PDB file of C-alpha atoms in Angstrom:
ATOM      1  CA  GLN M   1      22.281  -8.359 -10.871  1.00 79.00           C
ATOM      2  CA  ALA M   2      18.882  -7.152 -11.333  1.00 83.00           C
ATOM      3  CA  ASP M   3      19.475  -5.827 -15.495  1.00 88.00           C
ATOM      4  CA  GLU M   4      21.574  -9.251 -16.141  1.00 93.00           C
ATOM      5  CA  LEU M   5      18.038 -10.550 -15.050  1.00 92.00           C
ATOM      6  CA  ILE M   6      15.802  -8.713 -17.064  1.00 89.00           C
ATOM      7  CA  GLY M   7      18.370  -9.094 -20.315  1.00 90.00           C
ATOM      8  CA  ARG M   8      18.031 -12.997 -19.214  1.00 91.00           C
ATOM      9  CA  ILE M   9      13.419 -12.259 -19.963  1.00 87.00           C
ATOM     10  CA  LEU M  10      14.324 -10.183 -22.964  1.00 86.00           C
ATOM     11  CA  GLU M  11      16.783 -12.214 -24.574  1.00 87.00           C
ATOM     12  CA  ALA M  12      14.398 -15.532 -24.215  1.00 87.00           C
ATOM     13  CA  LEU M  13      11.392 -13.300 -25.905  1.00 85.00           C
ATOM     14  CA  LYS M  14      13.512 -13.042 -28.936  1.00 82.00           C
ATOM     15  CA  VAL M  15      14.719 -16.631 -28.964  1.00 83.00           C
ATOM     16  CA  GLY M  16      11.455 -18.267 -28.350  1.00 79.00           C
ATOM     17  CA  GLY M  17      10.123 -16.125 -31.364  1.00 69.00           C
ATOM     18  CA  SER M  18       7.748 -14.017 -30.120  1.00 70.00           C
ATOM     19  CA  ARG M  19       5.104 -13.233 -32.692  1.00 62.00           C
ATOM     20  CA  GLY M  20       5.391  -9.393 -33.166  1.00 67.00           C
ATOM     21  CA  GLN M  21       6.513  -6.778 -30.588  1.00 80.00           C
ATOM     22  CA  PRO M  22       5.545  -8.221 -27.565  1.00 87.00           C
ATOM     23  CA  TYR M  23       4.238  -5.692 -24.232  1.00 91.00           C
ATOM     24  CA  ILE M  24       6.374  -5.743 -21.578  1.00 91.00           C
ATOM     25  CA  ILE M  25       5.606  -4.284 -18.313  1.00 94.00           C
ATOM     26  CA  PHE M  26       8.360  -3.296 -15.630  1.00 92.00           C
ATOM     27  CA  LEU M  27       7.137  -2.830 -12.071  1.00 93.00           C
ATOM     28  CA  SER M  28       7.931  -3.506  -8.362  1.00 92.00           C
ATOM     29  CA  ASP M  29       5.253  -4.243  -5.860  1.00 89.00           C
ATOM     30  CA  HIS M  30       6.627  -1.693  -3.327  1.00 90.00           C
ATOM     31  CA  GLY M  31       9.732   0.098  -3.336  1.00 87.00           C
ATOM     32  CA  GLU M  32      12.373  -0.091  -0.370  1.00 87.00           C
ATOM     33  CA  HIS M  33      13.643   2.407   2.634  1.00 86.00           C
ATOM     34  CA  ALA M  34      17.288   3.169   2.310  1.00 86.00           C
ATOM     35  CA  LEU M  35      17.530   4.473   5.988  1.00 84.00           C
ATOM     36  CA  GLU M  36      15.606   7.663   4.896  1.00 87.00           C
ATOM     37  CA  HIS M  37      13.451   8.911   7.503  1.00 85.00           C
ATOM     38  CA  ARG M  38      15.491   6.095   9.477  1.00 85.00           C
ATOM     39  CA  GLN M  39      13.564   3.426   8.111  1.00 85.00           C
ATOM     40  CA  THR M  40      14.492   0.216   6.208  1.00 85.00           C
ATOM     41  CA  GLY M  41      12.202  -2.272   4.872  1.00 85.00           C
ATOM     42  CA  LYS M  42       9.006  -0.611   3.431  1.00 88.00           C
ATOM     43  CA  ASN M  43       6.450  -0.654   5.816  1.00 86.00           C
ATOM     44  CA  SER M  44       5.489   2.649   5.100  1.00 90.00           C
ATOM     45  CA  MET M  45       3.231   5.046   3.183  1.00 92.00           C
ATOM     46  CA  LEU M  46       6.709   7.352   2.428  1.00 92.00           C
ATOM     47  CA  GLU M  47       7.838   7.555  -0.883  1.00 93.00           C
ATOM     48  CA  ALA M  48      10.883   5.870  -0.585  1.00 91.00           C
ATOM     49  CA  SER M  49       8.171   2.715   0.252  1.00 91.00           C
ATOM     50  CA  SER M  50       4.930   3.440  -1.936  1.00 91.00           C
ATOM     51  CA  ARG M  51       6.645   4.775  -5.374  1.00 92.00           C
ATOM     52  CA  VAL M  52       7.900   1.871  -8.014  1.00 92.00           C
ATOM     53  CA  PRO M  53       8.967   2.171 -11.113  1.00 90.00           C
ATOM     54  CA  LEU M  54       6.777   0.949 -13.834  1.00 93.00           C
ATOM     55  CA  VAL M  55       8.081   1.245 -17.609  1.00 94.00           C
ATOM     56  CA  ILE M  56       5.967  -0.323 -20.561  1.00 94.00           C
ATOM     57  CA  ALA M  57       7.045  -1.238 -24.379  1.00 91.00           C
ATOM     58  CA  GLY M  58       4.935  -3.024 -26.792  1.00 91.00           C
ATOM     59  CA  PRO M  59       3.342  -1.803 -30.081  1.00 90.00           C
ATOM     60  CA  GLY M  60       2.131   1.675 -30.186  1.00 89.00           C
ATOM     61  CA  VAL M  61       4.352   3.171 -26.875  1.00 92.00           C
ATOM     62  CA  PRO M  62       6.426   5.957 -28.516  1.00 92.00           C
ATOM     63  CA  LYS M  63       9.974   4.484 -27.445  1.00 90.00           C
ATOM     64  CA  ASN M  64      11.759   6.719 -24.151  1.00 90.00           C
ATOM     65  CA  ALA M  65       8.995   9.024 -23.128  1.00 91.00           C
ATOM     66  CA  ARG M  66       8.809   9.496 -20.266  1.00 91.00           C
ATOM     67  CA  SER M  67       5.238  10.537 -18.943  1.00 90.00           C
ATOM     68  CA  GLY M  68       4.275  12.519 -15.764  1.00 88.00           C
ATOM     69  CA  ALA M  69       0.677  11.311 -15.106  1.00 92.00           C
ATOM     70  CA  LEU M  70       0.064   9.528 -11.841  1.00 94.00           C
ATOM     71  CA  ALA M  71      -0.158   5.331 -12.151  1.00 95.00           C
ATOM     72  CA  SER M  72      -0.328   2.990  -9.424  1.00 94.00           C
ATOM     73  CA  LEU M  73      -0.651  -1.056  -9.647  1.00 95.00           C
ATOM     74  CA  HIS M  74      -4.543  -0.993  -9.427  1.00 94.00           C
ATOM     75  CA  ASP M  75      -3.711   0.112 -13.658  1.00 96.00           C
ATOM     76  CA  VAL M  76      -2.028  -2.385 -14.202  1.00 96.00           C
ATOM     77  CA  TYR M  77      -5.088  -4.898 -14.407  1.00 96.00           C
ATOM     78  CA  PRO M  78      -7.439  -2.827 -16.662  1.00 96.00           C
ATOM     79  CA  THR M  79      -4.285  -2.639 -18.954  1.00 96.00           C
ATOM     80  CA  VAL M  80      -2.564  -5.759 -19.094  1.00 96.00           C
ATOM     81  CA  VAL M  81      -6.622  -6.786 -20.421  1.00 96.00           C
ATOM     82  CA  ALA M  82      -6.542  -3.594 -22.959  1.00 95.00           C
ATOM     83  CA  MET M  83      -3.571  -5.019 -24.225  1.00 94.00           C
ATOM     84  CA  ALA M  84      -4.857  -8.531 -24.595  1.00 93.00           C
ATOM     85  CA  GLY M  85      -7.872  -6.782 -26.764  1.00 93.00           C
ATOM     86  CA  ALA M  86     -10.227  -7.338 -24.322  1.00 95.00           C
ATOM     87  CA  GLU M  87     -12.761  -5.851 -21.574  1.00 92.00           C
ATOM     88  CA  PRO M  88     -12.445  -6.235 -17.722  1.00 90.00           C
ATOM     89  CA  ARG M  89     -15.014  -7.598 -15.586  1.00 90.00           C
ATOM     90  CA  PRO M  90     -17.984  -5.219 -15.034  1.00 90.00           C
ATOM     91  CA  GLY M  91     -18.111  -3.146 -11.945  1.00 88.00           C
ATOM     92  CA  PRO M  92     -16.062   0.010 -10.774  1.00 87.00           C
ATOM     93  CA  LEU M  93     -12.355  -0.401 -11.247  1.00 88.00           C
ATOM     94  CA  ALA M  94      -9.943   1.655  -8.872  1.00 86.00           C
ATOM     95  CA  GLY M  95      -7.245   1.764 -11.488  1.00 92.00           C
ATOM     96  CA  GLU M  96      -7.686   2.711 -15.195  1.00 94.00           C
ATOM     97  CA  ASN M  97      -6.186   1.347 -18.483  1.00 95.00           C
ATOM     98  CA  LEU M  98      -3.138   3.453 -18.757  1.00 95.00           C
ATOM     99  CA  LEU M  99      -1.867   2.783 -22.829  1.00 95.00           C
ATOM    100  CA  PRO M 100      -3.788   5.889 -23.653  1.00 94.00           C
ATOM    101  CA  VAL M 101      -1.893   7.774 -20.921  1.00 93.00           C
ATOM    102  CA  VAL M 102       1.546   6.782 -22.291  1.00 91.00           C
ATOM    103  CA  THR M 103       0.633   8.304 -26.278  1.00 89.00           C
ATOM    104  CA  GLY M 104      -0.041  12.109 -24.178  1.00 89.00           C
ATOM    105  CA  ASP M 105      -3.630  11.675 -23.361  1.00 92.00           C
ATOM    106  CA  SER M 106      -4.735  12.066 -19.758  1.00 91.00           C
ATOM    107  CA  ARG M 107      -5.991   9.812 -16.767  1.00 92.00           C
ATOM    108  CA  LYS M 108     -10.211   9.652 -16.610  1.00 92.00           C
ATOM    109  CA  LYS M 109      -9.241   9.976 -12.845  1.00 91.00           C
ATOM    110  CA  ASP M 110      -6.909  12.834 -11.803  1.00 92.00           C
ATOM    111  CA  PHE M 111      -5.945  10.718  -8.144  1.00 95.00           C
ATOM    112  CA  VAL M 112      -4.683   7.618  -7.742  1.00 95.00           C
ATOM    113  CA  VAL M 113      -5.397   6.228  -3.934  1.00 95.00           C
ATOM    114  CA  SER M 114      -3.287   3.051  -2.112  1.00 94.00           C
ATOM    115  CA  GLU M 115      -4.450   0.818   1.021  1.00 94.00           C
ATOM    116  CA  TYR M 116      -2.004  -0.631   3.001  1.00 93.00           C
ATOM    117  CA  HIS M 117      -1.922  -3.139   6.227  1.00 91.00           C
ATOM    118  CA  SER M 118       1.331  -3.803   7.786  1.00 82.00           C
ATOM    119  CA  VAL M 119       2.831  -6.261   9.733  1.00 79.00           C
ATOM    120  CA  PHE M 120       4.630  -3.793  11.082  1.00 78.00           C
ATOM    121  CA  SER M 121       1.928  -0.696  12.178  1.00 79.00           C
ATOM    122  CA  GLY M 122      -0.469  -0.477  14.859  1.00 81.00           C
ATOM    123  CA  THR M 123      -3.862  -0.237  11.703  1.00 90.00           C
ATOM    124  CA  GLY M 124      -4.305   0.350   8.274  1.00 93.00           C
ATOM    125  CA  MET M 125      -2.455   3.461   6.415  1.00 95.00           C
ATOM    126  CA  PHE M 126      -4.638   4.569   3.109  1.00 97.00           C
ATOM    127  CA  MET M 127      -3.228   7.719   0.764  1.00 97.00           C
ATOM    128  CA  VAL M 128      -4.264   9.674  -2.103  1.00 97.00           C
ATOM    129  CA  ARG M 129      -1.659  11.221  -4.336  1.00 97.00           C
ATOM    130  CA  HIS M 130      -3.124  13.806  -6.482  1.00 97.00           C
ATOM    131  CA  ASN M 131      -1.321  16.250  -8.899  1.00 94.00           C
ATOM    132  CA  ASP M 132      -3.356  20.143  -9.392  1.00 91.00           C
ATOM    133  CA  GLY M 133      -0.427  21.355 -11.431  1.00 86.00           C
ATOM    134  CA  LYS M 134       1.229  23.725  -8.771  1.00 92.00           C
ATOM    135  CA  HIS M 135       1.076  21.296  -6.277  1.00 96.00           C
ATOM    136  CA  LYS M 136       1.908  17.707  -6.133  1.00 97.00           C
ATOM    137  CA  TRP M 137      -0.436  16.550  -2.611  1.00 98.00           C
ATOM    138  CA  LYS M 138       0.515  13.589  -1.010  1.00 98.00           C
ATOM    139  CA  LEU M 139      -2.719  12.488   1.807  1.00 98.00           C
ATOM    140  CA  VAL M 140      -1.598   9.757   4.388  1.00 98.00           C
ATOM    141  CA  LEU M 141      -4.652   8.943   6.654  1.00 97.00           C
ATOM    142  CA  TYR M 142      -4.384   6.331   9.767  1.00 94.00           C
ATOM    143  CA  ALA M 143      -7.501   4.406  10.358  1.00 92.00           C
ATOM    144  CA  PRO M 144      -8.464   3.999  14.375  1.00 90.00           C
ATOM    145  CA  GLN M 145      -5.857   1.435  15.949  1.00 87.00           C
ATOM    146  CA  GLN M 146      -9.016  -0.414  16.900  1.00 81.00           C
ATOM    147  CA  PRO M 147     -12.933   0.777  16.564  1.00 75.00           C
ATOM    148  CA  GLY M 148     -13.806   3.494  19.081  1.00 82.00           C
ATOM    149  CA  MET M 149     -10.161   4.960  19.709  1.00 87.00           C
ATOM    150  CA  GLN M 150      -8.825   8.249  18.338  1.00 89.00           C
ATOM    151  CA  ALA M 151      -6.402   8.128  14.659  1.00 90.00           C
ATOM    152  CA  TRP M 152      -3.309   8.922  14.266  1.00 92.00           C
ATOM    153  CA  PRO M 153      -3.603  12.417  12.861  1.00 95.00           C
ATOM    154  CA  ALA M 154      -3.446  13.239   9.186  1.00 97.00           C
ATOM    155  CA  GLN M 155      -0.184  13.549   6.852  1.00 97.00           C
ATOM    156  CA  LEU M 156       0.225  16.543   3.866  1.00 98.00           C
ATOM    157  CA  PHE M 157       2.831  16.659   1.983  1.00 98.00           C
ATOM    158  CA  ASP M 158       3.488  18.519  -0.964  1.00 98.00           C
ATOM    159  CA  LEU M 159       6.453  16.550  -2.851  1.00 97.00           C
ATOM    160  CA  ALA M 160       6.678  19.432  -5.321  1.00 96.00           C
ATOM    161  CA  VAL M 161       8.352  21.157  -3.287  1.00 97.00           C
ATOM    162  CA  ASP M 162       9.168  18.442  -0.042  1.00 97.00           C
ATOM    163  CA  PRO M 163      10.098  15.584  -1.941  1.00 95.00           C
ATOM    164  CA  TRP M 164      11.923  13.628   1.277  1.00 95.00           C
ATOM    165  CA  GLU M 165       8.409  14.548   3.389  1.00 96.00           C
ATOM    166  CA  ARG M 166      10.152  16.119   5.986  1.00 95.00           C
ATOM    167  CA  SER M 167       7.170  18.763   6.610  1.00 96.00           C
ATOM    168  CA  ASN M 168       3.601  17.647   7.175  1.00 98.00           C
ATOM    169  CA  VAL M 169       1.405  20.654   6.037  1.00 98.00           C
ATOM    170  CA  ALA M 170      -2.075  19.279   7.597  1.00 98.00           C
ATOM    171  CA  GLU M 171      -2.882  21.693  10.219  1.00 97.00           C
ATOM    172  CA  ASP M 172      -2.006  24.653   6.927  1.00 97.00           C
ATOM    173  CA  HIS M 173      -4.377  23.260   3.996  1.00 97.00           C
ATOM    174  CA  VAL M 174      -7.194  22.199   5.887  1.00 97.00           C
ATOM    175  CA  GLU M 175      -9.375  22.661   2.555  1.00 96.00           C
ATOM    176  CA  GLU M 176      -7.452  20.439   0.641  1.00 97.00           C
ATOM    177  CA  VAL M 177      -6.852  17.611   3.480  1.00 97.00           C
ATOM    178  CA  ALA M 178     -10.750  17.841   3.143  1.00 98.00           C
ATOM    179  CA  SER M 179     -10.778  17.217  -0.724  1.00 97.00           C
ATOM    180  CA  LEU M 180      -8.429  14.449  -1.170  1.00 98.00           C
ATOM    181  CA  ARG M 181     -10.360  13.010   2.128  1.00 97.00           C
ATOM    182  CA  ALA M 182     -13.197  12.948  -0.672  1.00 97.00           C
ATOM    183  CA  MET M 183     -11.346  11.840  -3.404  1.00 96.00           C
ATOM    184  CA  LEU M 184     -10.174   8.784  -1.308  1.00 96.00           C
ATOM    185  CA  ALA M 185     -13.378   8.420   0.116  1.00 95.00           C
ATOM    186  CA  GLN M 186     -14.407   7.258  -3.906  1.00 93.00           C
ATOM    187  CA  GLU M 187     -12.649   4.037  -3.768  1.00 93.00           C
ATOM    188  CA  VAL M 188     -12.808   3.058  -0.084  1.00 93.00           C
ATOM    189  CA  ASP M 189     -13.983   3.349   2.790  1.00 93.00           C
ATOM    190  CA  ILE M 190     -11.507   3.804   5.242  1.00 91.00           C
ATOM    191  CA  GLU M 191     -13.230   2.226   8.183  1.00 88.00           C
ATOM    192  CA  GLN M 192     -14.815  -0.421   7.094  1.00 91.00           C
ATOM    193  CA  ALA M 193     -11.973  -1.810   5.244  1.00 93.00           C
ATOM    194  CA  ASP M 194      -9.429  -1.435   8.264  1.00 92.00           C
ATOM    195  CA  VAL M 195     -12.599  -3.777  10.703  1.00 90.00           C
ATOM    196  CA  GLU M 196     -12.195  -6.028   8.047  1.00 93.00           C
ATOM    197  CA  LYS M 197      -8.636  -5.933   7.939  1.00 92.00           C
ATOM    198  CA  LYS M 198      -8.577  -6.427  12.184  1.00 91.00           C
ATOM    199  CA  ALA M 199     -11.543  -8.771  12.033  1.00 92.00           C
ATOM    200  CA  PHE M 200      -9.564 -11.186   9.520  1.00 93.00           C
ATOM    201  CA  ASP M 201      -6.196 -10.813  11.691  1.00 91.00           C
ATOM    202  CA  LYS M 202      -7.985 -11.713  14.829  1.00 92.00           C
ATOM    203  CA  TYR M 203      -9.550 -14.857  13.162  1.00 95.00           C
ATOM    204  CA  MET M 204      -5.556 -15.871  11.731  1.00 94.00           C
ATOM    205  CA  PHE M 205      -3.972 -15.733  14.787  1.00 92.00           C
ATOM    206  CA  TYR M 206      -7.245 -17.428  16.607  1.00 95.00           C
ATOM    207  CA  THR M 207      -7.219 -20.338  13.981  1.00 95.00           C
ATOM    208  CA  TYR M 208      -3.646 -20.502  13.111  1.00 94.00           C
ATOM    209  CA  TRP M 209      -1.685 -19.702  16.231  1.00 92.00           C
ATOM    210  CA  TYR M 210      -3.978 -19.781  19.267  1.00 94.00           C
ATOM    211  CA  GLU M 211      -5.738 -23.164  18.461  1.00 94.00           C
ATOM    212  CA  LYS M 212      -2.284 -24.511  17.071  1.00 93.00           C
ATOM    213  CA  HIS M 213      -0.500 -24.003  20.196  1.00 93.00           C
ATOM    214  CA  GLY M 214      -2.719 -25.473  22.652  1.00 93.00           C
ATOM    215  CA  GLY M 215      -5.444 -22.786  22.979  1.00 94.00           C
ATOM    216  CA  ALA M 216      -5.610 -21.366  26.152  1.00 93.00           C
ATOM    217  CA  ASP M 217      -3.441 -24.195  27.895  1.00 92.00           C
ATOM    218  CA  GLY M 218      -0.581 -23.257  25.582  1.00 92.00           C
ATOM    219  CA  CYS M 219      -1.788 -19.553  24.985  1.00 92.00           C
ATOM    220  CA  ALA M 220       1.123 -18.026  27.096  1.00 90.00           C
ATOM    221  CA  ASN M 221       4.058 -20.316  26.927  1.00 89.00           C
ATOM    222  CA  ALA M 222       3.542 -20.236  23.052  1.00 90.00           C
ATOM    223  CA  MET M 223       3.909 -16.031  23.020  1.00 91.00           C
ATOM    224  CA  THR M 224       6.735 -15.783  25.271  1.00 90.00           C
ATOM    225  CA  LYS M 225       9.173 -18.539  22.442  1.00 86.00           C
ATOM    226  CA  VAL M 226       8.314 -16.275  19.763  1.00 84.00           C
ATOM    227  CA  TYR M 227       8.207 -12.175  21.733  1.00 87.00           C
ATOM    228  CA  ASP M 228      11.301 -11.589  23.446  1.00 88.00           C
ATOM    229  CA  GLY M 229       9.939  -9.605  27.382  1.00 90.00           C
ATOM    230  CA  PHE M 230       6.547 -11.577  26.705  1.00 91.00           C
ATOM    231  CA  ASP M 231       5.030 -10.704  30.286  1.00 90.00           C
ATOM    232  CA  PRO M 232       2.375 -14.127  30.867  1.00 86.00           C
ATOM    233  CA  GLU M 233       0.705 -11.653  33.530  1.00 84.00           C
ATOM    234  CA  GLN M 234       0.293  -8.136  31.659  1.00 90.00           C
ATOM    235  CA  ASP M 235       0.554  -8.929  28.321  1.00 92.00           C
ATOM    236  CA  ALA M 236      -1.611 -12.430  28.324  1.00 91.00           C
ATOM    237  CA  ALA M 237      -4.482 -10.133  29.548  1.00 92.00           C
ATOM    238  CA  LEU M 238      -4.130  -8.128  26.754  1.00 91.00           C
ATOM    239  CA  ILE M 239      -4.391 -11.061  24.653  1.00 92.00           C
ATOM    240  CA  GLU M 240      -7.352 -12.044  26.250  1.00 93.00           C
ATOM    241  CA  ARG M 241      -9.066  -8.596  25.902  1.00 90.00           C
ATOM    242  CA  TRP M 242      -8.280  -8.438  22.467  1.00 90.00           C
ATOM    243  CA  LEU M 243      -8.845 -12.145  21.521  1.00 93.00           C
ATOM    244  CA  GLY M 244     -12.227 -12.361  23.697  1.00 93.00           C
ATOM    245  CA  ARG M 245     -10.465 -15.819  24.627  1.00 93.00           C
ATOM    246  CA  PRO M 246      -8.768 -17.071  27.648  1.00 93.00           C
ATOM    247  CA  CYS M 247      -4.622 -17.045  27.812  1.00 91.00           C
ATOM    248  CA  PRO M 248      -3.577 -17.814  31.241  1.00 85.00           C
TER     249      PRO M 248
END
C-alpha cells in the first residue's frame, strides 16, 4: 500500500509537469516496534522506534548510492533550505545540510542527537549517536522523573556488535559515556529541557483537563472515568501534590 501511494505522488509530479528534476525526500517521523524488546508502537529510543528511512533523490544526487553517515530529522530543514538555494535562519542548528554528504563528503558534526517526551514514559529521553570507525555508539540518558530525584541509569549500546540492543555496556565504558554525554550537552541542556517540558505538561493538564472538568469539584470524578482503578483517596492525593491544587 505504501509503495502504491508513493507511486501516485511520483506520477503526479510527472503529470503536473514539474520543471526539470525535482528533489524528493522520503522519510518517516518515527519507527514502529514489531515486538522487539516485547514492545509495540514507538515510545522509546530503541532502534525499532528511533531509526527511520531517509532517501533523497534529485539534481546532483547519485543514483542507487548508499551512505553510512549518520543523519537525523534535524537535518531536514537545512537540507530543504539548501535545495531551495536559500540560507537557513541565523543561529545554531542541531542539524546540517545533507547534500554534501550524499555526494561523498563528511558531516561537519560526527554525531546526531534526539530528544523525546513520550506520553507513555515517566520522563524525558535523550539520545546521541556517534560512530568512531570501529564502534557504533548509542547513548540514551533519562531525566529525573521529577526535579531533585535520581535519574534512571544511562544506557550505552555498541550497535556494531549489538544491533538488537541487548547489552547495556555503560558500566564497562565510563569514559565513552562521559564523551558522548558531552556531545549531547553541546546541543541540549537535558535538565532544563525536561523541567520546561514537565512545566508545560502541568499547564496543559490544569488548563485543558482540570479546569475543563470543574476544577477541584470534578477532579476525582473525571480521573475515575479515564483511569481504570483510580483510587479517589490515594491517587487523588498524588495529583494534589503534583498539581498544587485540590482534588478531593
